Coordinates of C-alpha atoms in Angstrom, one line a residue:
M1 CA 242.2 160.3 227.7
K2 CA 239.5 160.9 230.2
R3 CA 242.3 163.3 232.3
R4 CA 242.4 164.8 228.8
R5 CA 238.7 165.7 227.1
F6 CA 237.9 166.2 231.3
W7 CA 240.6 169.4 230.3
G8 CA 239.5 170.1 227.0
L9 CA 235.9 171.0 228.2
L10 CA 237.1 173.3 230.6
L11 CA 239.5 174.9 228.2
A12 CA 236.0 175.6 226.3
V13 CA 233.5 176.4 228.1
P14 CA 234.8 179.8 228.8
V15 CA 235.5 180.5 224.8
L16 CA 232.5 179.5 224.1
A17 CA 230.6 181.8 226.6
G18 CA 232.7 185.0 224.9
C19 CA 231.0 183.7 221.5
F20 CA 227.5 184.2 223.5
S21 CA 227.8 187.9 224.8
S22 CA 225.5 189.7 224.9
D23 CA 228.0 192.7 226.1
P24 CA 227.8 195.9 223.8
A25 CA 230.6 196.9 225.3
G26 CA 232.9 195.8 220.9
S27 CA 230.2 197.9 219.1
D28 CA 231.2 201.0 218.4
G29 CA 227.5 202.0 219.9
G30 CA 228.9 200.8 223.9
D31 CA 226.0 200.7 225.9
A32 CA 224.3 204.8 223.9
D33 CA 220.7 205.3 223.4
V34 CA 220.8 207.3 220.5
I35 CA 224.3 208.0 218.0
I36 CA 224.9 209.9 215.9
D37 CA 228.3 209.5 213.6
M38 CA 229.8 212.4 212.7
T39 CA 231.5 212.2 209.1
A40 CA 234.3 213.2 206.1
D41 CA 231.6 215.9 204.6
L42 CA 232.0 217.7 208.2
T43 CA 228.4 217.1 209.3
Y44 CA 226.9 215.3 212.2
S45 CA 224.1 212.4 211.3
P46 CA 220.9 213.0 211.4
A47 CA 222.0 216.8 211.7
A48 CA 218.9 216.9 214.8
A49 CA 218.2 214.5 217.3
T50 CA 216.1 214.1 220.0
A51 CA 216.6 212.0 223.3
R52 CA 214.9 211.3 226.8
V53 CA 216.4 212.7 230.2
G54 CA 218.7 210.3 231.7
E55 CA 219.5 208.8 228.3
T56 CA 223.2 208.7 226.6
V57 CA 223.8 209.7 223.6
R58 CA 227.7 208.1 221.6
W59 CA 228.7 211.1 219.1
V60 CA 230.9 207.9 217.0
N61 CA 234.4 209.6 214.4
R62 CA 233.2 207.9 210.8
S63 CA 235.9 209.8 209.5
N64 CA 239.2 210.0 209.3
V65 CA 239.4 213.8 210.3
P66 CA 239.2 214.8 214.6
H67 CA 236.2 216.3 215.5
T68 CA 234.4 217.6 218.4
V69 CA 231.3 217.8 220.4
T70 CA 230.7 221.0 221.3
A71 CA 228.1 222.8 223.7
D72 CA 230.2 225.8 225.4
P73 CA 229.8 229.2 224.9
D74 CA 232.4 230.1 225.5
L75 CA 234.5 227.8 222.3
A76 CA 231.7 229.2 220.1
A77 CA 233.5 231.9 217.7
N78 CA 230.1 232.7 216.8
A79 CA 227.3 232.3 219.7
Q80 CA 224.8 230.7 217.1
S81 CA 226.7 228.2 216.4
T82 CA 225.8 226.4 220.6
L83 CA 222.4 226.6 222.7
L84 CA 222.7 225.4 226.1
P85 CA 218.8 225.2 227.9
E86 CA 219.0 226.5 231.5
G87 CA 220.1 224.7 234.0
A88 CA 222.2 222.8 231.8
A89 CA 226.0 222.5 232.2
P90 CA 228.3 223.2 229.0
F91 CA 230.1 220.4 227.7
D92 CA 232.9 219.8 225.7
S93 CA 234.7 216.6 224.3
G94 CA 238.3 217.7 223.3
L95 CA 239.2 216.1 219.9
I96 CA 237.6 213.1 219.3
D97 CA 239.8 210.6 216.7
A98 CA 238.9 208.1 213.5
G99 CA 237.4 205.9 214.5
G100 CA 236.8 207.6 217.7
S101 CA 233.9 208.2 220.1
Y102 CA 232.6 210.5 223.0
A103 CA 229.6 210.0 225.4
H104 CA 227.5 212.2 226.5
T105 CA 224.2 211.8 229.2
F106 CA 221.3 214.5 229.6
T107 CA 220.3 215.5 232.5
V108 CA 218.4 219.1 231.9
P109 CA 214.9 218.7 228.7
G110 CA 215.9 221.0 226.3
T111 CA 217.5 222.3 223.4
Y112 CA 221.0 222.3 222.8
R113 CA 223.4 223.4 219.5
Y114 CA 226.7 222.0 219.8
F115 CA 229.1 222.2 217.3
C116 CA 233.2 221.1 215.9
R117 CA 235.8 223.5 217.0
P118 CA 238.0 222.8 214.2
H119 CA 234.8 222.5 211.3
E120 CA 232.2 224.7 213.2
G121 CA 233.1 227.4 210.1
A122 CA 232.2 225.0 207.4
G123 CA 228.5 225.0 209.8
M124 CA 229.3 221.5 211.1
I125 CA 226.8 221.9 213.8
A126 CA 223.4 220.5 214.9
T127 CA 220.7 219.9 217.5
I128 CA 219.5 217.8 219.9
V129 CA 216.2 217.9 221.6
V130 CA 216.0 216.9 225.1
S131 CA 212.1 215.4 226.1
E132 CA 211.5 214.3 230.4

């Protein structure tokens, strides 16, 4: 009987340890400092966000249609849809399916205007201000 109890306890420890884990990897935000939702209303929520240099922003697609997070003048149909601070590299998430997400860590302070490539014409445009 003692042997059975020993093996039962040995197998139970990893299971119980998982119940008390603080690892956020399974959450919608993962390890992000700022979360922005992409909605079925073809909006980013919030449409105006703030972050600090070195912080990670995660966009989560909460709709059933693909979206992008694009801050690249070469991919914009309208030059007003995008804005990058001097020295910042353009970025583009590619299509993000329903339930998917994209993360970007900002290294240059300033104002970024980004858009969704499939929904740029519908006005799916937002801003994030990154401070030192």
